[in-house]
Coordinates of C-alpha atoms and ligand atoms in Angstrom, one line a residue:
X1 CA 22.1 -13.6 -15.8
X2 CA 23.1 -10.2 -16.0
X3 CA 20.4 -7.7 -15.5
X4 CA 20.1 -3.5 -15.2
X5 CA 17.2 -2.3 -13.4
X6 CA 16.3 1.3 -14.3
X7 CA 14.9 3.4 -11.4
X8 CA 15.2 2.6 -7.8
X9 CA 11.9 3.8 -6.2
X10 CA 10.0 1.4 -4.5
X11 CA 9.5 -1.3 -7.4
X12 CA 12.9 -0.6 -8.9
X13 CA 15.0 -1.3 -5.7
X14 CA 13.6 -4.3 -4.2
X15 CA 13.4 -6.1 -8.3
X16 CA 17.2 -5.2 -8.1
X17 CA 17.9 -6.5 -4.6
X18 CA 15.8 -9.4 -5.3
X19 CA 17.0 -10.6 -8.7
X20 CA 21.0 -10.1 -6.8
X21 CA 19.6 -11.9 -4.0
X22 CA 19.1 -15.1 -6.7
X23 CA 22.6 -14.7 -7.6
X24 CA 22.5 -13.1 -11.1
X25 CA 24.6 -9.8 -11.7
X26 CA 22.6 -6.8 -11.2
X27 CA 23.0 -2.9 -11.5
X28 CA 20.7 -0.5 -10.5
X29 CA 20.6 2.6 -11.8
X30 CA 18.7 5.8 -11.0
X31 CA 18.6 9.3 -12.5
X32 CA 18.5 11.1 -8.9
X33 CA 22.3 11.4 -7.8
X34 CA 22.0 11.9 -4.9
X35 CA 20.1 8.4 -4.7
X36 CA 22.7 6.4 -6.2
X37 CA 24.8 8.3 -3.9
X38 CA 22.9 7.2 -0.8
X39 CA 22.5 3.5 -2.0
X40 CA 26.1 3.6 -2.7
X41 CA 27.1 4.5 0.9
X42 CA 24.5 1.7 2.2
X43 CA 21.8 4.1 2.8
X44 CA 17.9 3.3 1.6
X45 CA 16.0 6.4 0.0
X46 CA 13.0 4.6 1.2
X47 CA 11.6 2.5 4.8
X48 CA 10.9 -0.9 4.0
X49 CA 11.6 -3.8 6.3
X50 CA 14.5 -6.0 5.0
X51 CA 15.8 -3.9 2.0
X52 CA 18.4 -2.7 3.8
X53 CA 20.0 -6.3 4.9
X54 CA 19.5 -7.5 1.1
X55 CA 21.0 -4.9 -0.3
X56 CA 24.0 -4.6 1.4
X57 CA 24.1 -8.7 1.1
X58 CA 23.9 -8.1 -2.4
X59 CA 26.2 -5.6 -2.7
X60 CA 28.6 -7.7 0.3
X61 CA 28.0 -10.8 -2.5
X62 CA 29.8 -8.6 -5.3
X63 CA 26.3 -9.4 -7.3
X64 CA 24.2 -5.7 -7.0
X65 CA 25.9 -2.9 -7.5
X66 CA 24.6 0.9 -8.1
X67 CA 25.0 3.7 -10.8
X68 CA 24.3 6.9 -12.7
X69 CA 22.7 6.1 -16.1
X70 CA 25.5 4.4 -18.0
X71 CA 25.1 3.1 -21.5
X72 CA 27.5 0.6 -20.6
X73 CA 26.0 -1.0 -17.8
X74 CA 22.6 -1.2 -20.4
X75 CA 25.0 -2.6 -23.3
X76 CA 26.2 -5.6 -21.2
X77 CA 22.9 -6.5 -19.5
X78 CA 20.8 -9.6 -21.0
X79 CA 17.4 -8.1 -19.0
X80 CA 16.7 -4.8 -18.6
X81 CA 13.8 -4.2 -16.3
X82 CA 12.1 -0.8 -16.0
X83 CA 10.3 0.5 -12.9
X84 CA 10.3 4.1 -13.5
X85 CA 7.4 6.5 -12.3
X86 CA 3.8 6.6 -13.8
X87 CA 2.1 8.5 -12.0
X88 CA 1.2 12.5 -12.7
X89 CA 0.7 13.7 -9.4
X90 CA -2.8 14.4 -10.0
X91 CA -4.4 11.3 -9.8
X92 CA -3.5 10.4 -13.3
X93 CA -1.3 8.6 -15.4
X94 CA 1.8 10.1 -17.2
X95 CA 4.1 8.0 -20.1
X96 CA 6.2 11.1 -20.7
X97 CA 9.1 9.7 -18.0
X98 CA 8.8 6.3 -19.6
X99 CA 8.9 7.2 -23.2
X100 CA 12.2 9.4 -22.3
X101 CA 13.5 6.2 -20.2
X102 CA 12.7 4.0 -23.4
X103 CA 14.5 6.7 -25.3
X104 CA 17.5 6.2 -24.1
X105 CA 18.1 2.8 -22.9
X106 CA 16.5 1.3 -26.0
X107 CA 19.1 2.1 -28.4
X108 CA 21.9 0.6 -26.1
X109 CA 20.5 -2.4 -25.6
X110 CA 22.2 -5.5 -27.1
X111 CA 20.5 -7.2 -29.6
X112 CA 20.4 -10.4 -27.4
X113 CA 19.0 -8.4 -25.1
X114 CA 15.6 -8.5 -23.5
X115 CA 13.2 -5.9 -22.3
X116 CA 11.2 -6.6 -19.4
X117 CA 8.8 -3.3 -17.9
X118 CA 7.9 -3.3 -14.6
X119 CA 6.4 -0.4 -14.3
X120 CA 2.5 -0.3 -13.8
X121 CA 0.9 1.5 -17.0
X122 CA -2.1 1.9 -18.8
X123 CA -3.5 -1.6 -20.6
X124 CA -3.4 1.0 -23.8
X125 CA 0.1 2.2 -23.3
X126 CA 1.7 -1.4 -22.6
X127 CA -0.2 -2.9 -25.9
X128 CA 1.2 -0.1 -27.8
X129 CA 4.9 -0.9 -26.3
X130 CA 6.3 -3.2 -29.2
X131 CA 6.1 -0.6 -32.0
X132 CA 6.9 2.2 -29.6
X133 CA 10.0 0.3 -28.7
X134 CA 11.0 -1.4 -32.0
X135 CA 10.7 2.1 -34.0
X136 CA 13.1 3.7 -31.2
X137 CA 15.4 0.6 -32.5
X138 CA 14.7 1.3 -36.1
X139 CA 15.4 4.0 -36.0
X140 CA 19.0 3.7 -34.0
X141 CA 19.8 1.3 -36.9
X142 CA 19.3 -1.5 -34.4
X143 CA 17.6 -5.1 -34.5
X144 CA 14.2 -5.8 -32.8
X145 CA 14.3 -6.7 -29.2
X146 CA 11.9 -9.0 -27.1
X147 CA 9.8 -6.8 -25.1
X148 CA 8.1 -8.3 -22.1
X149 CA 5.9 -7.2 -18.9
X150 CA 6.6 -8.2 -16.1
X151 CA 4.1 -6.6 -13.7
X152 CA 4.3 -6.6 -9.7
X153 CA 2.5 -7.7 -7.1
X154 CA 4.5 -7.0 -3.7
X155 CA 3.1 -4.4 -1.2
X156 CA 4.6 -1.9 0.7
X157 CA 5.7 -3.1 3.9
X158 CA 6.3 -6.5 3.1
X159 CA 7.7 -6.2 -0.7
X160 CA 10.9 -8.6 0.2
X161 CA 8.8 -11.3 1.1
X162 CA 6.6 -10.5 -2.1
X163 CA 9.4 -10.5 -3.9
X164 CA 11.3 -13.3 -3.0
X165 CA 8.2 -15.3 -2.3
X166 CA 5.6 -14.2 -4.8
X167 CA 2.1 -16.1 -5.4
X168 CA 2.7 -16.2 -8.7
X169 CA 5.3 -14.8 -11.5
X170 CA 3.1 -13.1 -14.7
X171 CA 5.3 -12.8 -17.6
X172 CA 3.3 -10.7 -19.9
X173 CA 4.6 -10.9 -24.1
X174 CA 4.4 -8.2 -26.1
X175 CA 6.9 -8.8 -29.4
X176 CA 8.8 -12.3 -28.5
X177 CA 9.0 -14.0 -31.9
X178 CA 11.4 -17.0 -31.1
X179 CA 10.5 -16.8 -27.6
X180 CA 13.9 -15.8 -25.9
X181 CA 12.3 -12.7 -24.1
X182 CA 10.3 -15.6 -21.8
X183 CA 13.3 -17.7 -21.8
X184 CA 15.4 -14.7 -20.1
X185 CA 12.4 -14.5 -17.5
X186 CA 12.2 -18.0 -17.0
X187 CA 15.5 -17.9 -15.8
X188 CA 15.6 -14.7 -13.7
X189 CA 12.9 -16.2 -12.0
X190 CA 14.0 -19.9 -12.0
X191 CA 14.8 -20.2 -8.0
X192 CA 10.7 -19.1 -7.4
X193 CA 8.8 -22.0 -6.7
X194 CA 5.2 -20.1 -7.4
X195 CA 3.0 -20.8 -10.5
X196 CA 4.7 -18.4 -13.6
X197 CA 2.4 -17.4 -15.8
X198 CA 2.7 -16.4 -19.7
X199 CA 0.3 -14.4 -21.3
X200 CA -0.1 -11.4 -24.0
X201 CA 1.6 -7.8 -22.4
X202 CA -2.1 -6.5 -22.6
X203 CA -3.4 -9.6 -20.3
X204 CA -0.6 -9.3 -18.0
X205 CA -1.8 -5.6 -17.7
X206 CA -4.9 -6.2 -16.8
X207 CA -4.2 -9.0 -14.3
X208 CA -2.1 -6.6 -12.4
X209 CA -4.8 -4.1 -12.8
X210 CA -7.2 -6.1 -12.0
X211 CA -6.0 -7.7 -9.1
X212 CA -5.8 -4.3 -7.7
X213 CA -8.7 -3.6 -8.1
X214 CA -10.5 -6.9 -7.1
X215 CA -8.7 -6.1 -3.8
X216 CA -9.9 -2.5 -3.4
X217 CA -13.3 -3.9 -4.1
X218 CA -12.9 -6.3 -1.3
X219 CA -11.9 -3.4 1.2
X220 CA -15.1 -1.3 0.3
X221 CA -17.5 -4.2 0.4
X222 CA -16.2 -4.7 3.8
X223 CA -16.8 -1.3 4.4
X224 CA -20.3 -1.5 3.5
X225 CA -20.7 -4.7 5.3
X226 CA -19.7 -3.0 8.5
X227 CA -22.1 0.1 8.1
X228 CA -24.9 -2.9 8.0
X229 CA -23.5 -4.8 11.2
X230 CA -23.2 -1.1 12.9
X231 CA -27.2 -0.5 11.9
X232 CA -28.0 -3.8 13.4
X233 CA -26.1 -4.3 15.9
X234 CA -24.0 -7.7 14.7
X235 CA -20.0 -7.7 15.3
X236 CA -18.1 -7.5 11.9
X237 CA -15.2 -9.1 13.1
X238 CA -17.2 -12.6 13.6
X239 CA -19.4 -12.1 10.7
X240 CA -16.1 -11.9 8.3
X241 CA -14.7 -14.5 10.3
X242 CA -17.9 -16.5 9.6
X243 CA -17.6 -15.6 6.0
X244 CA -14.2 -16.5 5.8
X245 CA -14.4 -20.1 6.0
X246 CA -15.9 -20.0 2.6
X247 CA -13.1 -21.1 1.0
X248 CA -14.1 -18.8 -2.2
X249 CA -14.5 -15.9 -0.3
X250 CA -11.2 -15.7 1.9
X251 CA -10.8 -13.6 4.8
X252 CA -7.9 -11.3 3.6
X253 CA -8.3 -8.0 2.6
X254 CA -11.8 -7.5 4.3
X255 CA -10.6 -5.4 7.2
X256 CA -12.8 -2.0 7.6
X257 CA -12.4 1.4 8.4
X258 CA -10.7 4.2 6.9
X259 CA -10.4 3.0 3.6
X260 CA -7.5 2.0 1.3
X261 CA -4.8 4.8 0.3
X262 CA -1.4 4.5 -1.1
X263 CA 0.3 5.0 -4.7
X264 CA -1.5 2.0 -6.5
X265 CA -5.4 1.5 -4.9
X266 CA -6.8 4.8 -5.5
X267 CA -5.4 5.4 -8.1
X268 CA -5.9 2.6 -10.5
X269 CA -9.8 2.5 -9.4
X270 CA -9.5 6.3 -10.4
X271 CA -8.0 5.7 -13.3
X272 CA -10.4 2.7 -14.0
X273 CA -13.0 4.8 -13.8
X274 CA -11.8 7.8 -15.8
X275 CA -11.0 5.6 -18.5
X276 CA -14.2 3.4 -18.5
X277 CA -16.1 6.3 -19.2
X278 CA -14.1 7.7 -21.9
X279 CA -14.1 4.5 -23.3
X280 CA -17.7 4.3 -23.2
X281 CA -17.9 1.3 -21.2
X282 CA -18.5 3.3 -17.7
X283 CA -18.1 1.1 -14.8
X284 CA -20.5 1.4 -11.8
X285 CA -19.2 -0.7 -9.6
X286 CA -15.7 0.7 -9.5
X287 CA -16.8 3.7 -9.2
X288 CA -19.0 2.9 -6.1
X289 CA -15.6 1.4 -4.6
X290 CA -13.9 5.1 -4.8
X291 CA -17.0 6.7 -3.3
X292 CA -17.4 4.4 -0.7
X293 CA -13.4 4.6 0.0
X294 CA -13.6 8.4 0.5
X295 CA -16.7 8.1 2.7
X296 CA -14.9 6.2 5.1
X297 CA -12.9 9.5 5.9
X298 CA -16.2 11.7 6.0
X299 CA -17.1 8.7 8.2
X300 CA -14.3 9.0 10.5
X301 CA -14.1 12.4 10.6
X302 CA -18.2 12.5 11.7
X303 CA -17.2 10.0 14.4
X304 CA -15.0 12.0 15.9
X305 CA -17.6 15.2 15.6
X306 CA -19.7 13.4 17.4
X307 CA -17.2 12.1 20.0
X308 CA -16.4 15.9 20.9
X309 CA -19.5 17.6 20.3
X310 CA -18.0 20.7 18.0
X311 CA -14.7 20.6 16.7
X312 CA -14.1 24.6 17.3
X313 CA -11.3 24.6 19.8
X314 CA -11.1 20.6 20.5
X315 CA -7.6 18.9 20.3
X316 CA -7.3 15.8 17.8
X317 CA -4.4 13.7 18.6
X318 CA -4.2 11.5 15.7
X319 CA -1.9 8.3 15.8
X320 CA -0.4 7.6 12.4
X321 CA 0.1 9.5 9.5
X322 CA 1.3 6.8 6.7
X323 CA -0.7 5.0 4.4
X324 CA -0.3 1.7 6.4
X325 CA 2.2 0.5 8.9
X326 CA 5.8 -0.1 7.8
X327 CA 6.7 2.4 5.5
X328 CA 7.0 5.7 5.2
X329 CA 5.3 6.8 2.4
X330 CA 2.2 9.5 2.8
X331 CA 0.9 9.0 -0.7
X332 CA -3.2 9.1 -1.0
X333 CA -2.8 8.6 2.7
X334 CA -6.2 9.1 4.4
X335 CA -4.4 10.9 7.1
X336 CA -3.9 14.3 5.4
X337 CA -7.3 14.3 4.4
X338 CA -8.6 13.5 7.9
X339 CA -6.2 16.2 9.5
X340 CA -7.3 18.5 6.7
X341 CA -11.1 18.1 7.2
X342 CA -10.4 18.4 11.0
X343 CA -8.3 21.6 10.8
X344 CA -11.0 23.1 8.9
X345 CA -13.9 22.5 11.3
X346 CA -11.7 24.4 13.9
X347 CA -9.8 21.7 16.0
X348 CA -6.1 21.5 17.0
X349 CA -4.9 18.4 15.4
X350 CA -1.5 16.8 16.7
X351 CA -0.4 14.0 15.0
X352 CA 2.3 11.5 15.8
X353 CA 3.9 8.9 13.4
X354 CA 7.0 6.8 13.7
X355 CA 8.5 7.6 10.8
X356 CA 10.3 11.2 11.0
X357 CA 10.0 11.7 7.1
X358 CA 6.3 11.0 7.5
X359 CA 5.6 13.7 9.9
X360 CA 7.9 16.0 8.3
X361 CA 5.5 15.0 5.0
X362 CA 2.7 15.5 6.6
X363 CA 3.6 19.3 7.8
X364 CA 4.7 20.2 4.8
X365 CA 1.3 18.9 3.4
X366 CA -1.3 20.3 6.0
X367 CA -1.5 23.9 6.7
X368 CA -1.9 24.2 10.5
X369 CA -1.1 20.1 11.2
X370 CA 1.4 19.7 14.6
X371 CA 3.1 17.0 14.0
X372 CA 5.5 15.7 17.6
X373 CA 7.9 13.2 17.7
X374 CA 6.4 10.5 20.4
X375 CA 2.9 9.3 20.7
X376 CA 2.5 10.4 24.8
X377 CA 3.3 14.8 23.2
X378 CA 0.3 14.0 21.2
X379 CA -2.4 12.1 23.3
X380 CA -1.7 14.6 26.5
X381 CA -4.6 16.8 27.0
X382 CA -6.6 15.7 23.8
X383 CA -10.3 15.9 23.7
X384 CA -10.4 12.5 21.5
X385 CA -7.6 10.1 20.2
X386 CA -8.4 8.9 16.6
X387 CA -6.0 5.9 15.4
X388 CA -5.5 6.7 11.6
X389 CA -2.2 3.6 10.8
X390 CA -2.7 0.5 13.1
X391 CA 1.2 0.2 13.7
X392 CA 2.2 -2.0 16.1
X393 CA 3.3 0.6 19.3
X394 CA -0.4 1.7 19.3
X395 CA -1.3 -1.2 20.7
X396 CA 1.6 -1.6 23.1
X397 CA 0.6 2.0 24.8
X398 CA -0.4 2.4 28.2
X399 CA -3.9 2.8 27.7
X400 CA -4.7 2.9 31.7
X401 CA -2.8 5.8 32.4
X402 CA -3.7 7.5 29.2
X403 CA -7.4 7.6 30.0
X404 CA -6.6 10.2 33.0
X405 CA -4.6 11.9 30.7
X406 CA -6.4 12.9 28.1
X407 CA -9.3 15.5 28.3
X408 CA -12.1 13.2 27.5
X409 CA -10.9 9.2 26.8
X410 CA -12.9 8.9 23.5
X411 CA -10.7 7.0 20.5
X412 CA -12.2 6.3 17.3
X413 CA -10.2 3.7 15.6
X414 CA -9.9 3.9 12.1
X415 CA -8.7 0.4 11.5
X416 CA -10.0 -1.8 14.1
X417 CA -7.0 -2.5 15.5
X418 CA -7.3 -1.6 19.0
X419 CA -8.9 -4.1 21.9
X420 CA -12.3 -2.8 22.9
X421 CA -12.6 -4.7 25.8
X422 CA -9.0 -3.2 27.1
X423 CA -9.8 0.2 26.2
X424 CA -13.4 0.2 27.5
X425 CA -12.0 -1.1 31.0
X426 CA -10.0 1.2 31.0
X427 CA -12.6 3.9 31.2
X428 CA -12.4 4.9 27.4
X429 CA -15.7 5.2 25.1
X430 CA -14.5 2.8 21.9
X431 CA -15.7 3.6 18.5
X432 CA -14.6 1.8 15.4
X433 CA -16.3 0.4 12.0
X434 CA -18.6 -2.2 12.5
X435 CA -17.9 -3.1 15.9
X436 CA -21.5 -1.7 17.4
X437 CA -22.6 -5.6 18.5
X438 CA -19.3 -5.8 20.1
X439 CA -19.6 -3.1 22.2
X440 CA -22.7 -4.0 23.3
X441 CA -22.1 -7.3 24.4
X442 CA -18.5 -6.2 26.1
X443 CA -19.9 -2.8 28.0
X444 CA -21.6 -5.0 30.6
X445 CA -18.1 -6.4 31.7
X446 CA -16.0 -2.7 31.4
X447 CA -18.4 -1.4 33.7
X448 CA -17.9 -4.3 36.4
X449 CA -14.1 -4.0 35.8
X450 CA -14.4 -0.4 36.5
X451 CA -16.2 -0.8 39.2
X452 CA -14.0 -3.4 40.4
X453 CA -11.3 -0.9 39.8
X454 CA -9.5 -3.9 37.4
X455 CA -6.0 -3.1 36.1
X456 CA -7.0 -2.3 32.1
X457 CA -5.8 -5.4 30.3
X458 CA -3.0 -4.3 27.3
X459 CA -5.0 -3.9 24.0
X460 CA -4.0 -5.8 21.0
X461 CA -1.1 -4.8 18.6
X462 CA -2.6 -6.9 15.8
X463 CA -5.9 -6.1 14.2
X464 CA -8.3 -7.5 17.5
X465 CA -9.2 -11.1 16.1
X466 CA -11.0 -12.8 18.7
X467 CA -13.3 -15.7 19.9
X468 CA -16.9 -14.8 20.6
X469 CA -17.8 -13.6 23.4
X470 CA -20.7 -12.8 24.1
X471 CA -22.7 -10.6 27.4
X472 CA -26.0 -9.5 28.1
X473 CA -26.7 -6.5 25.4
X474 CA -27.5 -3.4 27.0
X475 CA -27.7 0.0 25.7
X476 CA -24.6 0.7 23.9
X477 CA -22.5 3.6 24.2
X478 CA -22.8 5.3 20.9
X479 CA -20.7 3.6 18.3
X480 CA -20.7 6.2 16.1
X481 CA -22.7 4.3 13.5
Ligands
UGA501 C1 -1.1 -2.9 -3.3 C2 -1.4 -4.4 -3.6 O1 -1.8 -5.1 -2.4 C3 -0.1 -5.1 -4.1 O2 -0.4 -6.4 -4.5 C4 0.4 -4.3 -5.4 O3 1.5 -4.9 -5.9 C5 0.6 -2.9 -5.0 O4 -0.6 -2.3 -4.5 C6 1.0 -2.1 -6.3 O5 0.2 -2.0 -7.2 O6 2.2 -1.8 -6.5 P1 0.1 -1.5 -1.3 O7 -0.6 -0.4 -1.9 O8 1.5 -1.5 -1.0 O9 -0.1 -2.8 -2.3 O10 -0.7 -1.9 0.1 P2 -1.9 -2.8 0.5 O11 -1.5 -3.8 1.5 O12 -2.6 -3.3 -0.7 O13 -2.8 -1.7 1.3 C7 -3.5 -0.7 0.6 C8 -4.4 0.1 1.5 O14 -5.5 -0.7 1.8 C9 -3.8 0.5 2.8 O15 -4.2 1.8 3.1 C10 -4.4 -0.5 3.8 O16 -4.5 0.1 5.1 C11 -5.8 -0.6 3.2 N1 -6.5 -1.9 3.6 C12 -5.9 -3.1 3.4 C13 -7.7 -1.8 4.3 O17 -8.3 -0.7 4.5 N2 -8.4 -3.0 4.6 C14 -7.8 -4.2 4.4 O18 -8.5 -5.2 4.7 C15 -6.6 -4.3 3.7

């Protein structure tokens, strides 16, 4: 097959990579020169693991290549996909870059040609998107086209595996009369061994959207859940672990803490909720998942309040500034509001992150943030460490020595990722979300391996999953519940 893909952002580039990767001609084209330049000279705009060894395969292969918009490469493709931006920077959606995309590819499309959008839009806009479509043809003089959505599921971080390796394939029709538009799909997709779906373009909208949504719900449930276990005492990792056997309820996506952020969570509850309400079918329940999700910030911010006693003059050092580990991208990232909230009760936040165009980001987003280019220039000195993205070095720092070097060895971890255990033997006071039962059974053993002057174990790059283990309760240190 031959296939254009219009915009390279994060959707755009790894559907074009992908689709070369399954051996069909691809060109990828972006409006931003100075993108296609990059991509051109082997260079990604954006950080996410594998894109840059399948595009340069694809490229090596002869089968991807990149370009300015060119009505040529649209006149010779037999897909077009389009993944260009939706979002209005203000928590909102915006079809103005769409409609203009639509404006100008649509005419120069071959009439064997099929449409396929990528892009995530409004259910409204995407039902609406055969007459806006076929009256751009009309009016060019041209014949109707099949026009198809073909909605995404891959996350940031691990969209090549998504991609390559989806759960399922939704092919969503919007005008596809004799049924070549699914045809074309079929076979773009025909090396994927998943489930591919067919359904109207207004379904296929609302799977994506509710999908998203089902999965934002999951994270604030969890979120409540580990308020309760912090009131009662209980260990949230073993009650979702307990929960989790339930084979309807699965254990993914039930991690607490700060909350979800990113470009598609909190913003397609928002939108859900904006548009529920105008629509006069309010939703209460989505709109409890935002609430909750921005209370977990409040949450972690009061935690480390309580941790220094008054912000006014403390030092924050804040590990991780992205959205979630292995990418780069700052957008809705609780981080900023965090630092923000911080700044403003007086403290000197320092924040580290591994990715340089995060921190940059960041400092360009926060007035007052100091941002420093290795974890150690932020955690020297600090009255209280709080975890904000659980990457992977977090857990690979030398706690031990860190506890003597720190003004007070408080860390409130923001997404559970660090080992208690470690971090209490190593002298530190641990607070996290939902974890109050687990402190209180594991303080009994950090104060016989302080006593015994124990070398701290290393804590846990991955979230801590663990057996139960279980010690005499005794007072807890507070948990910040
Ligand atoms: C999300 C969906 O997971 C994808 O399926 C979807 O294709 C994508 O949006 C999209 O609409 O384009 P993404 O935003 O990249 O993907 O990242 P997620 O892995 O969903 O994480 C979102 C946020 O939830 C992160 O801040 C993460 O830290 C947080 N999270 C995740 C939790 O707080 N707890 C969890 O248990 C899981």
């Amino acid at each position: 097959m031959r296939a254009t893909v219009i915009g390279l952002g994060y959707v755009g580039l790894v559907t074009a990579a992908g689709v070369a990767e399954w051996g069909h001609d691809v060109v990828g084209i972006d409006g931003d020169e100075r993108r296609v330049r990059a991509l051109k000279a082997g260079r990604m705009p954006i950080h996410e693991p594998g894109l840059q060894d399948l595009v340069a395969a694809g490229v090596a292969a002869g089968k991807l290549r990149f370009s300015a918009p060119s009505a040529t490469a649209i006149a010779a493709a037999q897909v077009v996909f389009v993944a260009v931006g939706t979002h209005d920077g203000n928590g909102g959606w915006q079809t103005a870059t769409i409609r203009r995309a639509l404006a100008s590819i649509v005419p120069a499309m071959s009439d064997d040609a099929t449409l396929a959008i990528r892009s995530t839009l409004p259910p409204d806009f995407i039902r609406q998107l055969p007459w806006v479509v076929n009256a751009i043809r009309q009016e060019a003089g041209r014949r109707p086209i099949p026009v198809m959505s073909n909605p995404e599921f891959t996350r940031e971080g691990s969209a090549v595996r998504d991609f390559l390796e989806p759960d399922r394939v939704v092919i969503g029709v919007g005008h596809d009369p004799h049924g070549r538009g699914e045809s074309m799909l079929r076979k773009v997709y025909r090396r994927v061994e998943a489930p591919v779906l067919v359904m109207g373009a207004t379904d296929a909208a609302l799977t994506k959207l509710g999908a998203n949504l089902f999965l934002a719900t999951k994270i604030s449930f969890a979120n409540e859940l580990a308020q309760l276990c912090d009131a009662y005492g209980a260990d949230i990792n073993d009650v979702v672990a307990g929960m989790s056997h339930d084979s309807r309820i699965g254990g993914g996506f039930l991690r607490p803490g700060i909350g979800f952020g990113g470009s598609c969570l909190p913003h397609q509850v928002a939108m859900t909720v904006r548009e529920s309400e105008e629509m006069g079918t309010p939703s209460p329940l989505f709109a409890a998942v935002e609430t909750v999700n921005h209370r977990q910030r409040e949450l972690f911010v009061e935690r480390i309040v309580r941790a220094v006693g008054d912000l006014s003059g403390s030092r924050i050092a804040l590990l991780g500034l992205t959205f979630k580990p292995d990418t780069d991208d700052l957008r809705e990232a609780p981080a900023l509001e965090i630092a923000s909230a911080l700044i403003a009760g007086g403290a000197t936040v320092v924040a580290y992150d591994p990715m340089p165009k995060a921190r940059s980001g960041a400092a360009e987003a926060v007035a007052g943030l100091i941002v420093v280019d290795n974890a150690m220039k932020a955690i020297v000195g600090a009255d209280a460490i709080g975890l904000v993205t659980e990457w992977k070095e977090f857990g690979q720092l030398p706690w031990g020595a860190i506890a003597s070097a720190v003004a007070r060895p408080v860390i409130v971890d923001g997404r559970n990722a660090l080992d208690p255990e470690a971090l209490m033997a190593a002298g530190f006071e641990y607070i996290g979300f939902g974890r109050a039962g687990e402190i209180q059974a594991l303080a009994p053993r950090a104060v016989a391996a302080a006593a015994s002057g124990a070398e701290a174990p290393t804590p846990d790059a991955e979230p801590a999953r663990r057996g139960s283990r279980r010690g005499t309760p005794i007072q807890a240190k507070p948990s910040g519940a």
